PDB file of C-alpha atoms and ligand atoms in Angstrom:
ATOM      1  CA  MET A   1       0.000  -0.045   0.210  1.00 64.00           C
ATOM      2  CA  SER A   2       1.546   3.193  -0.884  1.00 86.00           C
ATOM      3  CA  ARG A   3      -0.046   6.226   0.696  1.00 97.00           C
ATOM      4  CA  LYS A   4       1.594   9.782  -0.284  1.00 97.00           C
ATOM      5  CA  LYS A   5       2.688  11.515   2.584  1.00 97.00           C
ATOM      6  CA  ILE A   6       1.417  14.843   3.584  1.00 98.00           C
ATOM      7  CA  VAL A   7       3.153  17.625   5.507  1.00 98.00           C
ATOM      8  CA  ALA A   8       0.738  20.467   6.325  1.00 98.00           C
ATOM      9  CA  GLY A   9       1.902  23.652   8.126  1.00 98.00           C
ATOM     10  CA  ASN A  10      -0.751  25.327  10.468  1.00 98.00           C
ATOM     11  CA  TRP A  11       0.220  28.972  10.962  1.00 98.00           C
ATOM     12  CA  LYS A  12      -2.570  29.551  13.500  1.00 98.00           C
ATOM     13  CA  MET A  13      -2.956  33.163  14.468  1.00 98.00           C
ATOM     14  CA  ASN A  14       0.490  34.258  13.255  1.00 98.00           C
ATOM     15  CA  MET A  15       1.920  36.112  10.517  1.00 97.00           C
ATOM     16  CA  THR A  16       1.171  39.817   9.153  1.00 98.00           C
ATOM     17  CA  ILE A  17       0.899  39.959   5.379  1.00 97.00           C
ATOM     18  CA  ASP A  18       4.619  41.010   4.875  1.00 97.00           C
ATOM     19  CA  GLU A  19       5.583  38.133   7.339  1.00 98.00           C
ATOM     20  CA  SER A  20       3.473  35.668   5.298  1.00 97.00           C
ATOM     21  CA  ASN A  21       4.996  36.872   1.920  1.00 97.00           C
ATOM     22  CA  ASP A  22       8.655  36.520   3.172  1.00 97.00           C
ATOM     23  CA  LEU A  23       7.759  32.856   4.540  1.00 97.00           C
ATOM     24  CA  ILE A  24       6.100  32.118   1.119  1.00 97.00           C
ATOM     25  CA  ASN A  25       8.808  33.306  -1.011  1.00 95.00           C
ATOM     26  CA  GLU A  26      11.288  30.882   0.868  1.00 95.00           C
ATOM     27  CA  LEU A  27       8.805  28.203   0.540  1.00 95.00           C
ATOM     28  CA  LYS A  28       7.996  28.751  -3.090  1.00 92.00           C
ATOM     29  CA  GLU A  29      10.786  26.678  -4.749  1.00 85.00           C
ATOM     30  CA  VAL A  30      10.239  23.750  -2.572  1.00 89.00           C
ATOM     31  CA  SER A  31       8.654  20.719  -4.189  1.00 78.00           C
ATOM     32  CA  GLU A  32       9.238  17.017  -3.304  1.00 78.00           C
ATOM     33  CA  ASN A  33       7.493  14.678  -5.557  1.00 81.00           C
ATOM     34  CA  ASN A  34       6.888  12.225  -2.754  1.00 91.00           C
ATOM     35  CA  VAL A  35       5.298  14.776  -0.528  1.00 96.00           C
ATOM     36  CA  GLU A  36       2.141  16.686  -0.596  1.00 97.00           C
ATOM     37  CA  ILE A  37       2.889  20.136   1.038  1.00 97.00           C
ATOM     38  CA  LYS A  38       0.229  22.338   2.469  1.00 98.00           C
ATOM     39  CA  ILE A  39       0.186  25.612   4.432  1.00 98.00           C
ATOM     40  CA  ALA A  40      -2.666  27.024   6.358  1.00 98.00           C
ATOM     41  CA  PRO A  41      -2.311  30.627   6.687  1.00 98.00           C
ATOM     42  CA  SER A  42      -4.878  32.836   8.535  1.00 98.00           C
ATOM     43  CA  PHE A  43      -7.961  34.200   6.466  1.00 97.00           C
ATOM     44  CA  THR A  44      -6.338  37.655   5.633  1.00 97.00           C
ATOM     45  CA  ASN A  45      -3.368  35.877   3.914  1.00 97.00           C
ATOM     46  CA  LEU A  46      -5.058  33.258   2.049  1.00 98.00           C
ATOM     47  CA  TYR A  47      -5.847  35.141  -1.077  1.00 97.00           C
ATOM     48  CA  ASN A  48      -2.359  36.511  -1.455  1.00 97.00           C
ATOM     49  CA  ALA A  49      -0.849  33.231  -0.606  1.00 98.00           C
ATOM     50  CA  ILE A  50      -2.766  31.436  -3.352  1.00 98.00           C
ATOM     51  CA  SER A  51      -1.524  33.971  -5.917  1.00 97.00           C
ATOM     52  CA  LEU A  52       2.193  33.586  -4.845  1.00 97.00           C
ATOM     53  CA  LEU A  53       1.960  29.807  -4.986  1.00 96.00           C
ATOM     54  CA  THR A  54       0.235  29.433  -8.398  1.00 93.00           C
ATOM     55  CA  ASN A  55       2.105  26.682 -10.173  1.00 88.00           C
ATOM     56  CA  SER A  56       4.197  25.736  -7.140  1.00 92.00           C
ATOM     57  CA  GLY A  57       4.019  22.566  -5.303  1.00 89.00           C
ATOM     58  CA  ILE A  58       2.409  23.832  -2.363  1.00 96.00           C
ATOM     59  CA  GLU A  59      -1.173  23.881  -1.594  1.00 97.00           C
ATOM     60  CA  VAL A  60      -2.925  26.725   0.403  1.00 98.00           C
ATOM     61  CA  ILE A  61      -5.501  25.507   2.874  1.00 98.00           C
ATOM     62  CA  ALA A  62      -7.714  27.201   5.406  1.00 98.00           C
ATOM     63  CA  GLN A  63      -7.701  26.603   9.224  1.00 98.00           C
ATOM     64  CA  ASN A  64     -11.657  26.797   9.780  1.00 98.00           C
ATOM     65  CA  VAL A  65     -14.838  27.107   8.034  1.00 98.00           C
ATOM     66  CA  HIS A  66     -18.471  27.703   9.008  1.00 98.00           C
ATOM     67  CA  SER A  67     -21.147  25.025   8.588  1.00 98.00           C
ATOM     68  CA  GLU A  68     -23.955  27.248   7.016  1.00 97.00           C
ATOM     69  CA  LYS A  69     -23.794  28.448   3.392  1.00 95.00           C
ATOM     70  CA  ARG A  70     -24.180  31.987   3.954  1.00 96.00           C
ATOM     71  CA  GLY A  71     -26.332  34.565   6.041  1.00 97.00           C
ATOM     72  CA  ALA A  72     -26.227  36.269   9.388  1.00 98.00           C
ATOM     73  CA  TYR A  73     -23.154  34.855  11.054  1.00 98.00           C
ATOM     74  CA  THR A  74     -20.845  37.725  11.687  1.00 98.00           C
ATOM     75  CA  GLY A  75     -17.186  36.953  11.451  1.00 97.00           C
ATOM     76  CA  GLU A  76     -17.563  33.640   9.755  1.00 98.00           C
ATOM     77  CA  ILE A  77     -16.296  32.249   6.433  1.00 98.00           C
ATOM     78  CA  SER A  78     -18.284  29.829   4.263  1.00 98.00           C
ATOM     79  CA  THR A  79     -17.366  27.087   2.067  1.00 98.00           C
ATOM     80  CA  GLU A  80     -18.452  28.994  -1.029  1.00 97.00           C
ATOM     81  CA  MET A  81     -16.177  31.987  -0.028  1.00 98.00           C
ATOM     82  CA  LEU A  82     -13.035  29.581   0.523  1.00 98.00           C
ATOM     83  CA  LYS A  83     -13.754  27.808  -2.800  1.00 98.00           C
ATOM     84  CA  SER A  84     -14.304  31.133  -4.596  1.00 97.00           C
ATOM     85  CA  ILE A  85     -10.548  32.259  -3.775  1.00 97.00           C
ATOM     86  CA  GLY A  86      -9.179  28.771  -4.795  1.00 97.00           C
ATOM     87  CA  VAL A  87      -8.849  26.941  -1.548  1.00 98.00           C
ATOM     88  CA  ASN A  88      -9.632  23.292  -1.624  1.00 98.00           C
ATOM     89  CA  THR A  89      -8.937  21.920   1.777  1.00 98.00           C
ATOM     90  CA  VAL A  90      -9.787  23.007   5.215  1.00 98.00           C
ATOM     91  CA  ILE A  91      -8.657  21.986   8.736  1.00 98.00           C
ATOM     92  CA  ILE A  92     -11.503  20.981  10.966  1.00 98.00           C
ATOM     93  CA  GLY A  93     -11.669  20.030  14.770  1.00 97.00           C
ATOM     94  CA  HIS A  94      -8.325  21.496  15.719  1.00 98.00           C
ATOM     95  CA  SER A  95      -8.037  21.153  19.453  1.00 97.00           C
ATOM     96  CA  GLU A  96      -7.764  25.020  19.927  1.00 97.00           C
ATOM     97  CA  ARG A  97     -11.036  25.228  18.089  1.00 98.00           C
ATOM     98  CA  ARG A  98     -12.573  22.538  20.498  1.00 97.00           C
ATOM     99  CA  LYS A  99     -11.240  24.077  23.532  1.00 96.00           C
ATOM    100  CA  TYR A 100     -11.314  27.918  23.223  1.00 97.00           C
ATOM    101  CA  PHE A 101     -14.283  28.323  20.635  1.00 97.00           C
ATOM    102  CA  ASN A 102     -16.446  25.520  22.252  1.00 97.00           C
ATOM    103  CA  GLU A 103     -16.681  23.473  19.098  1.00 97.00           C
ATOM    104  CA  THR A 104     -18.510  20.325  20.054  1.00 97.00           C
ATOM    105  CA  ASP A 105     -18.653  16.961  18.109  1.00 96.00           C
ATOM    106  CA  THR A 106     -22.221  18.043  16.869  1.00 96.00           C
ATOM    107  CA  ILE A 107     -20.918  21.258  15.425  1.00 97.00           C
ATOM    108  CA  LEU A 108     -17.900  19.632  13.964  1.00 97.00           C
ATOM    109  CA  SER A 109     -20.024  16.997  12.268  1.00 96.00           C
ATOM    110  CA  LYS A 110     -21.980  19.743  10.623  1.00 97.00           C
ATOM    111  CA  LYS A 111     -18.819  21.479   9.244  1.00 98.00           C
ATOM    112  CA  VAL A 112     -17.305  18.237   7.969  1.00 97.00           C
ATOM    113  CA  LYS A 113     -20.585  17.381   6.229  1.00 97.00           C
ATOM    114  CA  ALA A 114     -20.960  20.992   4.848  1.00 97.00           C
ATOM    115  CA  ALA A 115     -17.212  20.900   3.579  1.00 98.00           C
ATOM    116  CA  VAL A 116     -17.476  17.586   1.850  1.00 97.00           C
ATOM    117  CA  GLU A 117     -20.935  18.392   0.368  1.00 95.00           C
ATOM    118  CA  ASN A 118     -19.165  21.373  -1.193  1.00 95.00           C
ATOM    119  CA  SER A 119     -16.309  19.435  -2.375  1.00 96.00           C
ATOM    120  CA  LEU A 120     -13.643  20.688  -0.046  1.00 98.00           C
ATOM    121  CA  ASN A 121     -11.273  18.184   1.350  1.00 98.00           C
ATOM    122  CA  VAL A 122     -10.926  18.001   5.171  1.00 98.00           C
ATOM    123  CA  ILE A 123      -7.996  17.567   7.508  1.00 98.00           C
ATOM    124  CA  PHE A 124      -9.970  16.343  10.569  1.00 98.00           C
ATOM    125  CA  CYS A 125      -8.305  16.658  13.926  1.00 98.00           C
ATOM    126  CA  ILE A 126      -8.736  14.390  16.991  1.00 98.00           C
ATOM    127  CA  GLY A 127      -6.884  13.926  20.204  1.00 98.00           C
ATOM    128  CA  GLU A 128      -7.225  13.201  23.766  1.00 97.00           C
ATOM    129  CA  GLU A 129      -6.178  15.352  26.704  1.00 96.00           C
ATOM    130  CA  LEU A 130      -3.403  14.221  29.260  1.00 95.00           C
ATOM    131  CA  SER A 131      -5.787  13.518  31.986  1.00 96.00           C
ATOM    132  CA  GLU A 132      -7.913  11.319  29.359  1.00 96.00           C
ATOM    133  CA  ARG A 133      -4.690   9.538  28.577  1.00 96.00           C
ATOM    134  CA  GLU A 134      -3.662   9.151  31.994  1.00 95.00           C
ATOM    135  CA  SER A 135      -7.043   7.586  33.195  1.00 96.00           C
ATOM    136  CA  GLY A 136      -6.693   5.141  30.336  1.00 95.00           C
ATOM    137  CA  ASN A 137      -9.506   6.598  28.322  1.00 97.00           C
ATOM    138  CA  HIS A 138      -7.666   7.713  25.164  1.00 98.00           C
ATOM    139  CA  PHE A 139      -8.893   4.978  22.960  1.00 98.00           C
ATOM    140  CA  ASP A 140     -12.449   5.685  23.851  1.00 98.00           C
ATOM    141  CA  ILE A 141     -12.063   9.660  23.353  1.00 98.00           C
ATOM    142  CA  ILE A 142     -10.742   9.050  19.802  1.00 98.00           C
ATOM    143  CA  LYS A 143     -13.233   6.446  18.789  1.00 97.00           C
ATOM    144  CA  ASN A 144     -15.894   8.832  20.044  1.00 97.00           C
ATOM    145  CA  GLN A 145     -14.573  12.068  18.394  1.00 97.00           C
ATOM    146  CA  LEU A 146     -14.046  10.195  15.104  1.00 96.00           C
ATOM    147  CA  THR A 147     -17.262   8.538  14.818  1.00 95.00           C
ATOM    148  CA  ASN A 148     -19.352  11.487  15.865  1.00 95.00           C
ATOM    149  CA  ALA A 149     -17.892  13.300  13.188  1.00 93.00           C
ATOM    150  CA  LEU A 150     -17.694  10.960  10.465  1.00 91.00           C
ATOM    151  CA  ILE A 151     -20.901   9.142  11.254  1.00 84.00           C
ATOM    152  CA  ASP A 152     -22.825  10.825   8.378  1.00 86.00           C
ATOM    153  CA  LEU A 153     -20.402  10.524   5.751  1.00 96.00           C
ATOM    154  CA  ASN A 154     -20.887   7.900   2.888  1.00 96.00           C
ATOM    155  CA  ASN A 155     -18.001   5.772   1.302  1.00 96.00           C
ATOM    156  CA  ILE A 156     -17.516   8.632  -1.431  1.00 96.00           C
ATOM    157  CA  GLU A 157     -17.397  11.393   0.964  1.00 96.00           C
ATOM    158  CA  ILE A 158     -14.993   9.747   3.554  1.00 97.00           C
ATOM    159  CA  LYS A 159     -12.302   9.939   0.484  1.00 96.00           C
ATOM    160  CA  ASN A 160     -12.342  13.642   0.945  1.00 97.00           C
ATOM    161  CA  ILE A 161     -10.985  13.252   4.717  1.00 98.00           C
ATOM    162  CA  VAL A 162      -7.421  13.109   6.005  1.00 98.00           C
ATOM    163  CA  ILE A 163      -7.227  12.342   9.695  1.00 98.00           C
ATOM    164  CA  ALA A 164      -4.807  14.004  11.898  1.00 98.00           C
ATOM    165  CA  TYR A 165      -4.374  12.429  15.289  1.00 98.00           C
ATOM    166  CA  GLU A 166      -3.056  15.295  17.611  1.00 98.00           C
ATOM    167  CA  PRO A 167      -2.717  14.237  21.423  1.00 98.00           C
ATOM    168  CA  VAL A 168      -3.448  17.771  23.069  1.00 96.00           C
ATOM    169  CA  TRP A 169      -0.728  17.408  25.585  1.00 96.00           C
ATOM    170  CA  ALA A 170       1.636  17.261  22.708  1.00 96.00           C
ATOM    171  CA  ILE A 171       0.593  20.369  21.011  1.00 95.00           C
ATOM    172  CA  GLY A 172       2.915  23.335  21.362  1.00 91.00           C
ATOM    173  CA  THR A 173       4.695  21.735  24.303  1.00 92.00           C
ATOM    174  CA  GLY A 174       7.839  20.277  22.838  1.00 88.00           C
ATOM    175  CA  MET A 175       6.715  16.948  24.141  1.00 87.00           C
ATOM    176  CA  SER A 176       5.947  14.792  21.429  1.00 88.00           C
ATOM    177  CA  ALA A 177       3.944  11.396  21.783  1.00 92.00           C
ATOM    178  CA  ASN A 178       6.553   8.578  21.639  1.00 96.00           C
ATOM    179  CA  ASN A 179       6.715   6.243  18.705  1.00 97.00           C
ATOM    180  CA  HIS A 180       4.854   3.448  20.274  1.00 97.00           C
ATOM    181  CA  GLN A 181       1.961   5.730  21.435  1.00 97.00           C
ATOM    182  CA  ILE A 182       1.676   7.019  17.884  1.00 98.00           C
ATOM    183  CA  GLN A 183       1.877   3.947  15.998  1.00 98.00           C
ATOM    184  CA  GLU A 184      -0.808   2.143  18.200  1.00 98.00           C
ATOM    185  CA  MET A 185      -3.234   4.760  18.120  1.00 98.00           C
ATOM    186  CA  HIS A 186      -2.824   5.294  14.196  1.00 98.00           C
ATOM    187  CA  GLU A 187      -3.499   1.644  13.991  1.00 98.00           C
ATOM    188  CA  PHE A 188      -6.519   2.025  16.116  1.00 98.00           C
ATOM    189  CA  ILE A 189      -7.851   4.771  14.007  1.00 98.00           C
ATOM    190  CA  ARG A 190      -7.282   2.903  10.696  1.00 98.00           C
ATOM    191  CA  GLU A 191      -9.221  -0.148  12.262  1.00 98.00           C
ATOM    192  CA  LEU A 192     -12.021   2.100  13.220  1.00 97.00           C
ATOM    193  CA  ILE A 193     -12.159   3.114   9.497  1.00 97.00           C
ATOM    194  CA  ASN A 194     -11.931  -0.477   8.336  1.00 97.00           C
ATOM    195  CA  LYS A 195     -15.023  -1.306  10.397  1.00 96.00           C
ATOM    196  CA  LYS A 196     -17.147   1.610   9.024  1.00 95.00           C
ATOM    197  CA  PHE A 197     -15.922   2.023   5.525  1.00 96.00           C
ATOM    198  CA  GLY A 198     -14.141  -1.217   4.618  1.00 97.00           C
ATOM    199  CA  ASN A 199     -10.660  -2.271   3.926  1.00 97.00           C
ATOM    200  CA  ASP A 200      -9.901  -0.389   0.720  1.00 97.00           C
ATOM    201  CA  ILE A 201     -10.761   2.853   2.166  1.00 97.00           C
ATOM    202  CA  ALA A 202      -9.166   2.146   5.430  1.00 97.00           C
ATOM    203  CA  ASP A 203      -5.934   1.177   3.403  1.00 97.00           C
ATOM    204  CA  ASN A 204      -5.967   4.362   1.623  1.00 98.00           C
ATOM    205  CA  ILE A 205      -6.997   7.077   4.176  1.00 98.00           C
ATOM    206  CA  ARG A 206      -3.954   9.223   5.448  1.00 98.00           C
ATOM    207  CA  ILE A 207      -3.414   9.537   9.001  1.00 98.00           C
ATOM    208  CA  LEU A 208      -1.146  12.459   9.995  1.00 98.00           C
ATOM    209  CA  TYR A 209       0.629  12.936  13.352  1.00 98.00           C
ATOM    210  CA  GLY A 210       0.533  16.320  14.996  1.00 98.00           C
ATOM    211  CA  GLY A 211       2.069  17.355  18.358  1.00 96.00           C
ATOM    212  CA  SER A 212       5.561  18.916  18.499  1.00 94.00           C
ATOM    213  CA  VAL A 213       6.898  17.523  15.215  1.00 97.00           C
ATOM    214  CA  LYS A 214      10.471  18.998  14.911  1.00 97.00           C
ATOM    215  CA  PRO A 215      13.237  18.443  12.538  1.00 97.00           C
ATOM    216  CA  ASN A 216      15.040  16.343  15.038  1.00 96.00           C
ATOM    217  CA  ASN A 217      11.998  13.767  15.331  1.00 97.00           C
ATOM    218  CA  ALA A 218      10.090  13.981  12.056  1.00 97.00           C
ATOM    219  CA  LYS A 219      12.123  11.268  10.247  1.00 97.00           C
ATOM    220  CA  GLU A 220      11.323   8.576  13.112  1.00 97.00           C
ATOM    221  CA  ILE A 221       7.498   9.510  13.279  1.00 98.00           C
ATOM    222  CA  PHE A 222       7.114   9.494   9.567  1.00 98.00           C
ATOM    223  CA  SER A 223       8.811   6.070   9.235  1.00 97.00           C
ATOM    224  CA  LEU A 224       6.101   4.622  11.555  1.00 98.00           C
ATOM    225  CA  ASN A 225       3.513   2.026   9.635  1.00 97.00           C
ATOM    226  CA  ASP A 226       0.584   4.178   9.841  1.00 98.00           C
ATOM    227  CA  VAL A 227       1.799   7.519   9.844  1.00 98.00           C
ATOM    228  CA  ASP A 228       1.211   9.283   6.570  1.00 98.00           C
ATOM    229  CA  GLY A 229       2.880  12.534   7.448  1.00 98.00           C
ATOM    230  CA  GLY A 230       2.320  15.455   9.807  1.00 98.00           C
ATOM    231  CA  LEU A 231       0.441  18.461  11.000  1.00 98.00           C
ATOM    232  CA  ILE A 232       2.940  21.031  11.937  1.00 98.00           C
ATOM    233  CA  GLY A 233       2.318  23.949  14.336  1.00 97.00           C
ATOM    234  CA  GLY A 234       5.259  25.844  15.486  1.00 96.00           C
ATOM    235  CA  ALA A 235       7.955  24.488  13.269  1.00 97.00           C
ATOM    236  CA  SER A 236       6.012  25.324  10.096  1.00 98.00           C
ATOM    237  CA  LEU A 237       6.552  29.154  10.962  1.00 98.00           C
ATOM    238  CA  ASN A 238      10.380  28.856  10.293  1.00 96.00           C
ATOM    239  CA  PHE A 239      11.611  28.048   6.793  1.00 97.00           C
ATOM    240  CA  SER A 240      14.409  25.990   7.666  1.00 97.00           C
ATOM    241  CA  ASP A 241      12.567  23.704  10.276  1.00 98.00           C
ATOM    242  CA  PHE A 242       9.492  23.296   7.927  1.00 97.00           C
ATOM    243  CA  HIS A 243      11.880  22.403   4.955  1.00 97.00           C
ATOM    244  CA  SER A 244      13.551  19.860   7.210  1.00 97.00           C
ATOM    245  CA  ILE A 245      10.351  18.333   8.096  1.00 97.00           C
ATOM    246  CA  ILE A 246       9.374  18.247   4.351  1.00 97.00           C
ATOM    247  CA  ASN A 247      12.576  16.400   3.485  1.00 96.00           C
ATOM    248  CA  ALA A 248      12.042  14.043   6.325  1.00 97.00           C
ATOM    249  CA  ALA A 249       8.814  13.085   4.664  1.00 96.00           C
ATOM    250  CA  ASN A 250      10.239  12.873   1.423  1.00 92.00           C
ATOM    251  CA  GLY A 251      12.146   9.718   2.419  1.00 77.00           C
TER     252      GLY A 251
HETATM  253  C1  PEP B   1      -0.826  21.888  15.859  1.00 58.66           C
HETATM  254  O1  PEP B   1      -1.438  22.978  16.481  1.00 58.66           O
HETATM  255  O2  PEP B   1      -1.482  21.369  14.990  1.00 58.66           O
HETATM  256  C2  PEP B   1       0.459  21.484  16.147  1.00 58.66           C
HETATM  257  C3  PEP B   1       0.751  20.207  15.917  1.00 58.66           C
HETATM  258  O3  PEP B   1       1.355  22.097  16.883  1.00 58.66           O
HETATM  259  P1  PEP B   1       2.662  22.006  17.206  1.00 58.66           P
HETATM  260  O4  PEP B   1       3.454  21.385  16.234  1.00 58.66           O
HETATM  261  O5  PEP B   1       3.309  23.358  17.648  1.00 58.66           O
HETATM  262  O6  PEP B   1       2.764  21.232  18.439  1.00 58.66           O
END
């Protein structure tokens, strides 16, 4: 089974337009045949990033989207708006959205459904808190987050989904999960997909790891059987770190 690796940089609420342009100008020439490279700038930088990266090997993706098509939702961005500027992929369910913006499984499942119905690809994030892992509930938490969000999808729609396993305690802490923890959770996730959608879809779905991936641990993590790349926060804000991580995924 050969699944093409993905390295996606989540810039979060960082980068003015000038800072964004500077980093994109460094990234522009990077293209690795064996890796899909994506960056998720803030909404204010999306359009510009897309213009700068036309004909590059890098896809510009969004960090969030609303589930409604249009209307009185001040401050929100729709699937149609994203598509109209050339965005084809969106991150949904990041733990920071769950934690600081109270995005529940119900809200997230509506977002996922809206995205795939409008032909957007989704990087769907799931992950347990430290207390949930310490009390031994991490598999149940992951199972619930996954099934609650993907329950309504059919066998065609699920093909628009990439899953990102991001243990919350590893995000932005410099403390990555260890290889055993990562591989066993990725295997568990693939098995859940197998049960619901069958072997072929489970074999092909990409499962990324996120949580303090850095140049010094990326190669090891990406070499694990069920890891198909990474969702990168902090290290995606720096050209040389992000480039090293992309190279690590290139094999
Ligand atoms: C993230 O926010 O998705 C993430 C993985 O962050 P970091 O790489 O900084 O841990």
